[in-house]
Amino acid sequence: MSQKVYLNGELVAKEDAKVSVWDHGYLYGDGIFEGIRAYNGRVFRFDEHIKRLYESAKAIMLDIPLSKEEMEEAVIKTLRANELSDAYIRLVISRGVGDLGLDPQKCPEPTVLIIASDIELYPPEFYEQGLEVVTVPTRRNIPEALNPRIKSLNYLNNILAKIEANRAGVLEAVMLNNEGYVAECTGDNIFIIKDGKLITPPTYVGALKGVKREVVMEVAPKLGLEVKEEVFTRHDLYIADECFLTGTAAEVIPVVKIDDREIGDGTPGDYTWDLIELFREKANSEGYPIYDKG
Ligand code: PMP
């Protein structure tokens, strides 16, 4: 069966899913996106992801030509057309076709794209052994320039950091903000555990309000962890008892080395293991059913 992609209201074959070179998503990175996961025939935290998509659209003054309900229906339709129960879903809404100038007023029709595909995870050994990461020179965009809470098509800031991680021979980069506080990673939120407290940077530091970040903050009190949104520095990373990242693609992934310093004893921590377990339980039991309705 050939993969079907949703493009502007139609389900088209993967090979025919083409967008104009005049699309401002391509010319200027003018647009927004979401990454969502489905587990066991259920879309996990569907409303939260769709809400964030519409909030990103509002922030960049992009009118999505579908209601939230219609967008959810379009996602379900795409999943069904591809007979998927476990999937990574990518929604992309760009400003649409315009002229060569950057003025969005010249783009009458946004482009709406939904790709649902088999999941791509970090290799399983990283969940068992943990990741090595580095802090990088490229600072996270300041919220006053391009707010990291907007999931925009402008990922060049993160890509520069990713290049620095690649060159250091590791998979992920920790980005600091302009004041030196830890913000987030190129595609994940970051958490540390210190003395029984679970700490993640507040989003105003320069981090996306990650949906998986919220899930972890919800379940952590079950383990007796006190949950805090607090600014912290590179030094706090080095002396953390445990560290892990969260994201739709990564789920919850332990970090065992930062800038050549071992975190804790250099293996994934006990709380991190328990959080991975609690996350997986939730992901496999909750969510919006793809096939049971209508
Ligand atoms: N930060 C950035 C920069 C991201 O791209 C992502 C992935 N969407 C995240 C954090 C994690 O967010 P979520 O848990 O909603 O996937």
PDB file of C-alpha atoms and ligand atoms in Angstrom:
ATOM      1  CA  MET A   1       0.000   0.000   0.000  1.00  0.00           C
ATOM      2  CA  SER A   2       1.427   3.373  -0.943  1.00  0.00           C
ATOM      3  CA  GLN A   3       1.620   5.951   1.813  1.00  0.00           C
ATOM      4  CA  LYS A   4      -1.093   8.615   1.726  1.00  0.00           C
ATOM      5  CA  VAL A   5      -0.454  12.209   2.694  1.00  0.00           C
ATOM      6  CA  TYR A   6      -3.108  14.793   3.519  1.00  0.00           C
ATOM      7  CA  LEU A   7      -2.521  17.909   1.434  1.00  0.00           C
ATOM      8  CA  ASN A   8      -5.017  20.796   1.416  1.00  0.00           C
ATOM      9  CA  GLY A   9      -8.077  18.649   1.990  1.00  0.00           C
ATOM     10  CA  GLU A  10      -7.089  15.683  -0.219  1.00  0.00           C
ATOM     11  CA  LEU A  11      -5.413  12.396   0.552  1.00  0.00           C
ATOM     12  CA  VAL A  12      -2.739  11.980  -2.097  1.00  0.00           C
ATOM     13  CA  ALA A  13      -0.078   9.349  -2.768  1.00  0.00           C
ATOM     14  CA  LYS A  14       3.286  10.124  -1.164  1.00  0.00           C
ATOM     15  CA  GLU A  15       4.861  10.660  -4.613  1.00  0.00           C
ATOM     16  CA  ASP A  16       2.210  13.263  -5.476  1.00  0.00           C
ATOM     17  CA  ALA A  17       2.428  15.171  -2.202  1.00  0.00           C
ATOM     18  CA  LYS A  18       4.148  18.225  -3.670  1.00  0.00           C
ATOM     19  CA  VAL A  19       4.188  21.844  -2.566  1.00  0.00           C
ATOM     20  CA  SER A  20       5.030  24.857  -4.729  1.00  0.00           C
ATOM     21  CA  VAL A  21       8.504  26.405  -4.589  1.00  0.00           C
ATOM     22  CA  TRP A  22       6.650  29.720  -4.064  1.00  0.00           C
ATOM     23  CA  ASP A  23       5.288  28.496  -0.764  1.00  0.00           C
ATOM     24  CA  HIS A  24       6.514  30.801   1.983  1.00  0.00           C
ATOM     25  CA  GLY A  25       7.073  27.816   4.240  1.00  0.00           C
ATOM     26  CA  TYR A  26       9.851  26.920   1.811  1.00  0.00           C
ATOM     27  CA  LEU A  27      11.023  30.432   0.913  1.00  0.00           C
ATOM     28  CA  TYR A  28      10.999  31.919   4.422  1.00  0.00           C
ATOM     29  CA  GLY A  29      10.230  29.232   6.986  1.00  0.00           C
ATOM     30  CA  ASP A  30       6.921  31.052   7.423  1.00  0.00           C
ATOM     31  CA  GLY A  31       4.667  28.538   9.105  1.00  0.00           C
ATOM     32  CA  ILE A  32       4.158  26.270  12.079  1.00  0.00           C
ATOM     33  CA  PHE A  33       4.117  22.554  12.821  1.00  0.00           C
ATOM     34  CA  GLU A  34       3.285  19.858  15.350  1.00  0.00           C
ATOM     35  CA  GLY A  35       4.581  16.382  16.048  1.00  0.00           C
ATOM     36  CA  ILE A  36       2.091  13.950  17.600  1.00  0.00           C
ATOM     37  CA  ARG A  37       2.287  10.243  18.457  1.00  0.00           C
ATOM     38  CA  ALA A  38      -0.256   7.466  18.315  1.00  0.00           C
ATOM     39  CA  TYR A  39       0.204   4.366  20.464  1.00  0.00           C
ATOM     40  CA  ASN A  40      -1.946   1.237  20.329  1.00  0.00           C
ATOM     41  CA  GLY A  41      -4.588   2.804  18.121  1.00  0.00           C
ATOM     42  CA  ARG A  42      -4.898   5.965  20.205  1.00  0.00           C
ATOM     43  CA  VAL A  43      -3.629   9.474  19.567  1.00  0.00           C
ATOM     44  CA  PHE A  44      -1.787  10.582  22.684  1.00  0.00           C
ATOM     45  CA  ARG A  45      -2.611  14.024  24.095  1.00  0.00           C
ATOM     46  CA  PHE A  46      -4.382  14.915  20.851  1.00  0.00           C
ATOM     47  CA  ASP A  47      -6.246  18.009  22.118  1.00  0.00           C
ATOM     48  CA  GLU A  48      -3.103  19.420  23.744  1.00  0.00           C
ATOM     49  CA  HIS A  49      -1.093  19.169  20.523  1.00  0.00           C
ATOM     50  CA  ILE A  50      -3.907  20.664  18.429  1.00  0.00           C
ATOM     51  CA  LYS A  51      -4.326  23.459  20.972  1.00  0.00           C
ATOM     52  CA  ARG A  52      -0.614  24.270  20.767  1.00  0.00           C
ATOM     53  CA  LEU A  53      -0.799  24.268  16.958  1.00  0.00           C
ATOM     54  CA  TYR A  54      -3.588  26.850  17.022  1.00  0.00           C
ATOM     55  CA  GLU A  55      -1.726  28.905  19.624  1.00  0.00           C
ATOM     56  CA  SER A  56       1.370  28.934  17.415  1.00  0.00           C
ATOM     57  CA  ALA A  57      -0.869  29.994  14.490  1.00  0.00           C
ATOM     58  CA  LYS A  58      -2.374  32.798  16.535  1.00  0.00           C
ATOM     59  CA  ALA A  59       1.049  34.077  17.549  1.00  0.00           C
ATOM     60  CA  ILE A  60       2.184  34.343  13.916  1.00  0.00           C
ATOM     61  CA  MET A  61      -1.240  35.629  12.751  1.00  0.00           C
ATOM     62  CA  LEU A  62      -1.891  32.680  10.485  1.00  0.00           C
ATOM     63  CA  ASP A  63      -5.532  31.737   9.969  1.00  0.00           C
ATOM     64  CA  ILE A  64      -5.808  27.957   9.712  1.00  0.00           C
ATOM     65  CA  PRO A  65      -8.651  27.220   7.264  1.00  0.00           C
ATOM     66  CA  LEU A  66      -9.965  24.339   9.418  1.00  0.00           C
ATOM     67  CA  SER A  67     -11.519  24.336  12.870  1.00  0.00           C
ATOM     68  CA  LYS A  68      -9.739  22.336  15.581  1.00  0.00           C
ATOM     69  CA  GLU A  69     -12.377  19.604  15.221  1.00  0.00           C
ATOM     70  CA  GLU A  70     -11.891  19.480  11.437  1.00  0.00           C
ATOM     71  CA  MET A  71      -8.139  19.295  11.936  1.00  0.00           C
ATOM     72  CA  GLU A  72      -8.546  16.352  14.323  1.00  0.00           C
ATOM     73  CA  GLU A  73     -10.836  14.635  11.806  1.00  0.00           C
ATOM     74  CA  ALA A  74      -8.236  15.187   9.080  1.00  0.00           C
ATOM     75  CA  VAL A  75      -5.548  13.587  11.269  1.00  0.00           C
ATOM     76  CA  ILE A  76      -7.765  10.578  12.021  1.00  0.00           C
ATOM     77  CA  LYS A  77      -8.616  10.242   8.323  1.00  0.00           C
ATOM     78  CA  THR A  78      -4.904  10.247   7.444  1.00  0.00           C
ATOM     79  CA  LEU A  79      -4.122   7.605  10.080  1.00  0.00           C
ATOM     80  CA  ARG A  80      -6.966   5.395   8.864  1.00  0.00           C
ATOM     81  CA  ALA A  81      -5.968   5.778   5.206  1.00  0.00           C
ATOM     82  CA  ASN A  82      -2.519   4.497   6.155  1.00  0.00           C
ATOM     83  CA  GLU A  83      -3.912   1.773   8.446  1.00  0.00           C
ATOM     84  CA  LEU A  84      -1.714   2.972  11.277  1.00  0.00           C
ATOM     85  CA  SER A  85      -2.118   2.258  14.981  1.00  0.00           C
ATOM     86  CA  ASP A  86       1.355   3.317  16.110  1.00  0.00           C
ATOM     87  CA  ALA A  87       2.554   6.382  14.316  1.00  0.00           C
ATOM     88  CA  TYR A  88       4.394   9.646  14.297  1.00  0.00           C
ATOM     89  CA  ILE A  89       2.123  12.360  12.910  1.00  0.00           C
ATOM     90  CA  ARG A  90       3.519  15.576  11.473  1.00  0.00           C
ATOM     91  CA  LEU A  91       1.241  18.544  10.860  1.00  0.00           C
ATOM     92  CA  VAL A  92       2.628  21.450   8.880  1.00  0.00           C
ATOM     93  CA  ILE A  93       0.730  24.650   8.169  1.00  0.00           C
ATOM     94  CA  SER A  94       2.592  27.167   6.088  1.00  0.00           C
ATOM     95  CA  ARG A  95       1.632  30.663   4.987  1.00  0.00           C
ATOM     96  CA  GLY A  96       1.129  29.231   1.511  1.00  0.00           C
ATOM     97  CA  VAL A  97       2.015  30.393  -1.976  1.00  0.00           C
ATOM     98  CA  GLY A  98       3.033  34.038  -2.428  1.00  0.00           C
ATOM     99  CA  ASP A  99       5.515  36.059  -4.433  1.00  0.00           C
ATOM    100  CA  LEU A 100       9.260  36.344  -3.841  1.00  0.00           C
ATOM    101  CA  GLY A 101       8.825  39.121  -1.303  1.00  0.00           C
ATOM    102  CA  LEU A 102       8.317  38.146   2.305  1.00  0.00           C
ATOM    103  CA  ASP A 103       4.968  39.885   2.786  1.00  0.00           C
ATOM    104  CA  PRO A 104       2.482  37.316   4.144  1.00  0.00           C
ATOM    105  CA  GLN A 105      -0.411  39.430   2.844  1.00  0.00           C
ATOM    106  CA  LYS A 106       0.518  38.121  -0.609  1.00  0.00           C
ATOM    107  CA  CYS A 107      -0.234  34.566   0.502  1.00  0.00           C
ATOM    108  CA  PRO A 108      -4.015  34.083   0.325  1.00  0.00           C
ATOM    109  CA  GLU A 109      -4.203  30.370   1.147  1.00  0.00           C
ATOM    110  CA  PRO A 110      -2.248  28.487   3.849  1.00  0.00           C
ATOM    111  CA  THR A 111      -0.876  25.072   2.916  1.00  0.00           C
ATOM    112  CA  VAL A 112      -2.082  22.292   5.233  1.00  0.00           C
ATOM    113  CA  LEU A 113      -0.086  19.096   5.323  1.00  0.00           C
ATOM    114  CA  ILE A 114      -0.469  15.965   7.478  1.00  0.00           C
ATOM    115  CA  ILE A 115       2.022  13.112   7.280  1.00  0.00           C
ATOM    116  CA  ALA A 116       1.442   9.969   9.325  1.00  0.00           C
ATOM    117  CA  SER A 117       4.227   7.453   9.255  1.00  0.00           C
ATOM    118  CA  ASP A 118       5.822   4.577  11.102  1.00  0.00           C
ATOM    119  CA  ILE A 119       7.612   5.744  14.166  1.00  0.00           C
ATOM    120  CA  GLU A 120      11.275   6.547  14.232  1.00  0.00           C
ATOM    121  CA  LEU A 121      12.866   6.300  17.645  1.00  0.00           C
ATOM    122  CA  TYR A 122      16.283   6.823  19.027  1.00  0.00           C
ATOM    123  CA  PRO A 123      18.009   3.433  18.919  1.00  0.00           C
ATOM    124  CA  PRO A 124      16.816   1.292  21.908  1.00  0.00           C
ATOM    125  CA  GLU A 125      20.287   1.087  23.447  1.00  0.00           C
ATOM    126  CA  PHE A 126      20.139   4.804  24.289  1.00  0.00           C
ATOM    127  CA  TYR A 127      17.132   4.197  26.539  1.00  0.00           C
ATOM    128  CA  GLU A 128      19.075   1.517  28.374  1.00  0.00           C
ATOM    129  CA  GLN A 129      22.504   3.152  28.482  1.00  0.00           C
ATOM    130  CA  GLY A 130      21.479   6.815  28.388  1.00  0.00           C
ATOM    131  CA  LEU A 131      22.597   9.631  26.123  1.00  0.00           C
ATOM    132  CA  GLU A 132      25.692  11.740  26.127  1.00  0.00           C
ATOM    133  CA  VAL A 133      24.987  15.406  25.374  1.00  0.00           C
ATOM    134  CA  VAL A 134      26.946  18.649  25.230  1.00  0.00           C
ATOM    135  CA  THR A 135      26.133  22.289  25.920  1.00  0.00           C
ATOM    136  CA  VAL A 136      26.750  24.295  22.750  1.00  0.00           C
ATOM    137  CA  PRO A 137      27.778  27.867  21.931  1.00  0.00           C
ATOM    138  CA  THR A 138      24.617  28.656  19.928  1.00  0.00           C
ATOM    139  CA  ARG A 139      22.133  30.277  22.310  1.00  0.00           C
ATOM    140  CA  ARG A 140      18.385  29.604  22.149  1.00  0.00           C
ATOM    141  CA  ASN A 141      16.414  32.336  20.353  1.00  0.00           C
ATOM    142  CA  ILE A 142      15.362  35.036  22.776  1.00  0.00           C
ATOM    143  CA  PRO A 143      11.572  35.144  23.274  1.00  0.00           C
ATOM    144  CA  GLU A 144      11.546  38.825  22.268  1.00  0.00           C
ATOM    145  CA  ALA A 145      12.879  37.881  18.800  1.00  0.00           C
ATOM    146  CA  LEU A 146      11.205  34.558  18.010  1.00  0.00           C
ATOM    147  CA  ASN A 147       9.497  32.993  20.988  1.00  0.00           C
ATOM    148  CA  PRO A 148      10.568  29.341  21.431  1.00  0.00           C
ATOM    149  CA  ARG A 149       6.987  28.666  22.586  1.00  0.00           C
ATOM    150  CA  ILE A 150       5.943  29.054  18.933  1.00  0.00           C
ATOM    151  CA  LYS A 151       6.528  25.758  17.145  1.00  0.00           C
ATOM    152  CA  SER A 152       7.522  27.553  13.976  1.00  0.00           C
ATOM    153  CA  LEU A 153       9.095  26.288  10.776  1.00  0.00           C
ATOM    154  CA  ASN A 154      12.109  28.405  11.718  1.00  0.00           C
ATOM    155  CA  TYR A 155      14.278  25.706  13.267  1.00  0.00           C
ATOM    156  CA  LEU A 156      17.599  27.092  12.079  1.00  0.00           C
ATOM    157  CA  ASN A 157      18.530  28.137  15.607  1.00  0.00           C
ATOM    158  CA  ASN A 158      18.139  24.530  16.771  1.00  0.00           C
ATOM    159  CA  ILE A 159      19.784  23.173  13.624  1.00  0.00           C
ATOM    160  CA  LEU A 160      22.921  25.238  14.306  1.00  0.00           C
ATOM    161  CA  ALA A 161      23.029  23.718  17.782  1.00  0.00           C
ATOM    162  CA  LYS A 162      22.478  20.257  16.303  1.00  0.00           C
ATOM    163  CA  ILE A 163      25.449  20.774  13.966  1.00  0.00           C
ATOM    164  CA  GLU A 164      27.544  21.595  17.036  1.00  0.00           C
ATOM    165  CA  ALA A 165      26.317  18.405  18.732  1.00  0.00           C
ATOM    166  CA  ASN A 166      27.132  16.387  15.595  1.00  0.00           C
ATOM    167  CA  ARG A 167      30.630  17.829  15.526  1.00  0.00           C
ATOM    168  CA  ALA A 168      31.081  16.869  19.174  1.00  0.00           C
ATOM    169  CA  GLY A 169      30.027  13.315  18.248  1.00  0.00           C
ATOM    170  CA  VAL A 170      26.832  13.261  20.349  1.00  0.00           C
ATOM    171  CA  LEU A 171      23.137  13.082  19.467  1.00  0.00           C
ATOM    172  CA  GLU A 172      21.683  16.069  21.267  1.00  0.00           C
ATOM    173  CA  ALA A 173      22.739  19.593  22.294  1.00  0.00           C
ATOM    174  CA  VAL A 174      21.724  21.477  25.429  1.00  0.00           C
ATOM    175  CA  MET A 175      20.976  25.089  24.526  1.00  0.00           C
ATOM    176  CA  LEU A 176      21.376  27.910  27.025  1.00  0.00           C
ATOM    177  CA  ASN A 177      19.524  31.197  26.772  1.00  0.00           C
ATOM    178  CA  ASN A 178      21.219  34.542  26.316  1.00  0.00           C
ATOM    179  CA  GLU A 179      21.758  34.868  30.074  1.00  0.00           C
ATOM    180  CA  GLY A 180      23.392  31.481  30.439  1.00  0.00           C
ATOM    181  CA  TYR A 181      20.403  29.634  31.901  1.00  0.00           C
ATOM    182  CA  VAL A 182      19.616  26.176  30.557  1.00  0.00           C
ATOM    183  CA  ALA A 183      16.686  26.443  28.104  1.00  0.00           C
ATOM    184  CA  GLU A 184      16.080  23.159  26.282  1.00  0.00           C
ATOM    185  CA  CYS A 185      17.581  20.824  23.693  1.00  0.00           C
ATOM    186  CA  THR A 186      17.251  21.084  19.908  1.00  0.00           C
ATOM    187  CA  GLY A 187      14.142  18.882  19.853  1.00  0.00           C
ATOM    188  CA  ASP A 188      13.478  18.021  23.498  1.00  0.00           C
ATOM    189  CA  ASN A 189      12.806  19.561  26.891  1.00  0.00           C
ATOM    190  CA  ILE A 190      15.290  18.945  29.695  1.00  0.00           C
ATOM    191  CA  PHE A 191      14.846  17.926  33.340  1.00  0.00           C
ATOM    192  CA  ILE A 192      17.220  17.440  36.249  1.00  0.00           C
ATOM    193  CA  ILE A 193      16.634  15.679  39.555  1.00  0.00           C
ATOM    194  CA  LYS A 194      18.479  16.995  42.590  1.00  0.00           C
ATOM    195  CA  ASP A 195      17.858  16.010  46.219  1.00  0.00           C
ATOM    196  CA  GLY A 196      14.370  14.641  45.536  1.00  0.00           C
ATOM    197  CA  LYS A 197      13.301  17.606  43.398  1.00  0.00           C
ATOM    198  CA  LEU A 198      12.424  17.391  39.735  1.00  0.00           C
ATOM    199  CA  ILE A 199      13.384  20.636  38.024  1.00  0.00           C
ATOM    200  CA  THR A 200      12.751  21.900  34.492  1.00  0.00           C
ATOM    201  CA  PRO A 201      13.296  25.416  33.140  1.00  0.00           C
ATOM    202  CA  PRO A 202      10.202  27.647  33.005  1.00  0.00           C
ATOM    203  CA  THR A 203       9.136  28.275  29.407  1.00  0.00           C
ATOM    204  CA  TYR A 204       9.956  32.004  29.691  1.00  0.00           C
ATOM    205  CA  VAL A 205      13.644  31.026  29.839  1.00  0.00           C
ATOM    206  CA  GLY A 206      13.214  30.020  26.187  1.00  0.00           C
ATOM    207  CA  ALA A 207      11.655  26.578  25.924  1.00  0.00           C
ATOM    208  CA  LEU A 208       8.741  25.005  24.147  1.00  0.00           C
ATOM    209  CA  LYS A 209       5.861  24.049  26.452  1.00  0.00           C
ATOM    210  CA  GLY A 210       6.403  20.411  25.614  1.00  0.00           C
ATOM    211  CA  VAL A 211       3.423  18.085  25.795  1.00  0.00           C
ATOM    212  CA  LYS A 212       5.621  15.270  27.122  1.00  0.00           C
ATOM    213  CA  ARG A 213       7.155  17.724  29.609  1.00  0.00           C
ATOM    214  CA  GLU A 214       3.638  18.200  31.011  1.00  0.00           C
ATOM    215  CA  VAL A 215       3.064  14.434  31.221  1.00  0.00           C
ATOM    216  CA  VAL A 216       6.248  13.959  33.256  1.00  0.00           C
ATOM    217  CA  MET A 217       5.343  16.842  35.578  1.00  0.00           C
ATOM    218  CA  GLU A 218       1.922  15.240  36.094  1.00  0.00           C
ATOM    219  CA  VAL A 219       3.179  11.775  37.047  1.00  0.00           C
ATOM    220  CA  ALA A 220       6.333  12.735  39.014  1.00  0.00           C
ATOM    221  CA  PRO A 221       4.543  13.409  42.351  1.00  0.00           C
ATOM    222  CA  LYS A 222       3.529   9.704  42.366  1.00  0.00           C
ATOM    223  CA  LEU A 223       7.209   8.956  42.978  1.00  0.00           C
ATOM    224  CA  GLY A 224       7.414  11.441  45.832  1.00  0.00           C
ATOM    225  CA  LEU A 225       9.264  13.963  43.678  1.00  0.00           C
ATOM    226  CA  GLU A 226       8.665  17.642  44.274  1.00  0.00           C
ATOM    227  CA  VAL A 227       8.120  19.278  40.855  1.00  0.00           C
ATOM    228  CA  LYS A 228       9.625  22.711  40.198  1.00  0.00           C
ATOM    229  CA  GLU A 229       9.845  25.019  37.202  1.00  0.00           C
ATOM    230  CA  GLU A 230      13.021  26.892  38.063  1.00  0.00           C
ATOM    231  CA  VAL A 231      15.919  28.491  36.236  1.00  0.00           C
ATOM    232  CA  PHE A 232      19.210  26.627  36.473  1.00  0.00           C
ATOM    233  CA  THR A 233      22.670  26.806  34.973  1.00  0.00           C
ATOM    234  CA  ARG A 234      25.197  24.535  33.315  1.00  0.00           C
ATOM    235  CA  HIS A 235      26.743  23.977  36.746  1.00  0.00           C
ATOM    236  CA  ASP A 236      23.435  22.567  38.040  1.00  0.00           C
ATOM    237  CA  LEU A 237      23.475  20.101  35.141  1.00  0.00           C
ATOM    238  CA  TYR A 238      26.942  18.882  36.115  1.00  0.00           C
ATOM    239  CA  ILE A 239      26.012  18.298  39.759  1.00  0.00           C
ATOM    240  CA  ALA A 240      22.535  16.841  39.099  1.00  0.00           C
ATOM    241  CA  ASP A 241      21.696  13.416  40.554  1.00  0.00           C
ATOM    242  CA  GLU A 242      19.814  12.516  37.362  1.00  0.00           C
ATOM    243  CA  CYS A 243      19.002  14.128  34.028  1.00  0.00           C
ATOM    244  CA  PHE A 244      16.662  13.228  31.185  1.00  0.00           C
ATOM    245  CA  LEU A 245      15.016  14.682  28.101  1.00  0.00           C
ATOM    246  CA  THR A 246      11.385  14.569  26.984  1.00  0.00           C
ATOM    247  CA  GLY A 247       9.818  14.927  23.568  1.00  0.00           C
ATOM    248  CA  THR A 248       7.294  13.377  21.260  1.00  0.00           C
ATOM    249  CA  ALA A 249       9.967  11.534  19.283  1.00  0.00           C
ATOM    250  CA  ALA A 250      12.278  10.759  22.227  1.00  0.00           C
ATOM    251  CA  GLU A 251       9.568  10.131  24.883  1.00  0.00           C
ATOM    252  CA  VAL A 252      11.647  10.068  28.111  1.00  0.00           C
ATOM    253  CA  ILE A 253      15.325   9.415  27.518  1.00  0.00           C
ATOM    254  CA  PRO A 254      18.042   9.357  30.210  1.00  0.00           C
ATOM    255  CA  VAL A 255      21.144  11.556  29.968  1.00  0.00           C
ATOM    256  CA  VAL A 256      24.267  10.093  31.564  1.00  0.00           C
ATOM    257  CA  LYS A 257      27.029  12.446  30.450  1.00  0.00           C
ATOM    258  CA  ILE A 258      27.123  16.199  29.872  1.00  0.00           C
ATOM    259  CA  ASP A 259      30.256  17.983  28.608  1.00  0.00           C
ATOM    260  CA  ASP A 260      32.314  14.920  29.624  1.00  0.00           C
ATOM    261  CA  ARG A 261      30.983  14.960  33.206  1.00  0.00           C
ATOM    262  CA  GLU A 262      29.154  11.836  34.330  1.00  0.00           C
ATOM    263  CA  ILE A 263      25.708  12.502  35.749  1.00  0.00           C
ATOM    264  CA  GLY A 264      25.214  10.646  39.029  1.00  0.00           C
ATOM    265  CA  ASP A 265      27.113   7.387  38.634  1.00  0.00           C
ATOM    266  CA  GLY A 266      27.050   7.610  34.830  1.00  0.00           C
ATOM    267  CA  THR A 267      24.068   5.293  34.380  1.00  0.00           C
ATOM    268  CA  PRO A 268      20.349   6.147  34.076  1.00  0.00           C
ATOM    269  CA  GLY A 269      18.959   7.022  37.533  1.00  0.00           C
ATOM    270  CA  ASP A 270      16.214   5.167  39.444  1.00  0.00           C
ATOM    271  CA  TYR A 271      13.692   8.012  39.252  1.00  0.00           C
ATOM    272  CA  THR A 272      14.316   8.272  35.508  1.00  0.00           C
ATOM    273  CA  TRP A 273      13.579   4.541  35.069  1.00  0.00           C
ATOM    274  CA  ASP A 274      10.358   4.923  37.043  1.00  0.00           C
ATOM    275  CA  LEU A 275       9.328   7.985  35.020  1.00  0.00           C
ATOM    276  CA  ILE A 276       9.949   6.105  31.752  1.00  0.00           C
ATOM    277  CA  GLU A 277       7.709   3.321  33.084  1.00  0.00           C
ATOM    278  CA  LEU A 278       4.933   5.696  34.189  1.00  0.00           C
ATOM    279  CA  PHE A 279       5.134   7.549  30.869  1.00  0.00           C
ATOM    280  CA  ARG A 280       4.787   4.320  28.874  1.00  0.00           C
ATOM    281  CA  GLU A 281       1.825   3.166  30.960  1.00  0.00           C
ATOM    282  CA  LYS A 282       0.018   6.418  30.229  1.00  0.00           C
ATOM    283  CA  ALA A 283       0.954   6.473  26.533  1.00  0.00           C
ATOM    284  CA  ASN A 284      -0.317   2.936  26.057  1.00  0.00           C
ATOM    285  CA  SER A 285      -3.599   3.346  27.873  1.00  0.00           C
ATOM    286  CA  GLU A 286      -4.802   6.897  27.186  1.00  0.00           C
ATOM    287  CA  GLY A 287      -5.709   8.803  24.059  1.00  0.00           C
ATOM    288  CA  TYR A 288      -8.232   9.438  21.347  1.00  0.00           C
ATOM    289  CA  PRO A 289      -9.280   6.208  19.576  1.00  0.00           C
ATOM    290  CA  ILE A 290      -8.458   6.122  15.861  1.00  0.00           C
ATOM    291  CA  TYR A 291     -10.741   3.260  14.868  1.00  0.00           C
ATOM    292  CA  ASP A 292     -13.534   2.942  17.472  1.00  0.00           C
ATOM    293  CA  LYS A 293     -15.379   6.104  16.499  1.00  0.00           C
ATOM    294  CA  GLY A 294     -17.558   6.800  13.471  1.00  0.00           C
TER     295      GLY A 294
HETATM  296  N1  PMP B   1      11.616  21.560  22.440  1.00  0.00           N
HETATM  297  C1  PMP B   1      11.726  21.604  21.112  1.00  0.00           C
HETATM  298  C2  PMP B   1      12.569  22.655  20.493  1.00  0.00           C
HETATM  299  C3  PMP B   1      11.043  20.663  20.317  1.00  0.00           C
HETATM  300  O1  PMP B   1      11.143  20.706  18.984  1.00  0.00           O
HETATM  301  C4  PMP B   1      10.278  19.653  20.952  1.00  0.00           C
HETATM  302  C5  PMP B   1       9.612  18.585  20.126  1.00  0.00           C
HETATM  303  N2  PMP B   1       8.391  18.967  19.632  1.00  0.00           N
HETATM  304  C6  PMP B   1      10.179  19.651  22.340  1.00  0.00           C
HETATM  305  C7  PMP B   1      10.868  20.625  23.060  1.00  0.00           C
HETATM  306  C8  PMP B   1       9.340  18.634  23.071  1.00  0.00           C
HETATM  307  O2  PMP B   1       7.974  18.917  22.923  1.00  0.00           O
HETATM  308  P1  PMP B   1       6.851  17.768  22.920  1.00  0.00           P
HETATM  309  O3  PMP B   1       6.973  17.041  24.205  1.00  0.00           O
HETATM  310  O4  PMP B   1       5.567  18.506  22.810  1.00  0.00           O
HETATM  311  O5  PMP B   1       7.152  16.917  21.749  1.00  0.00           O
END
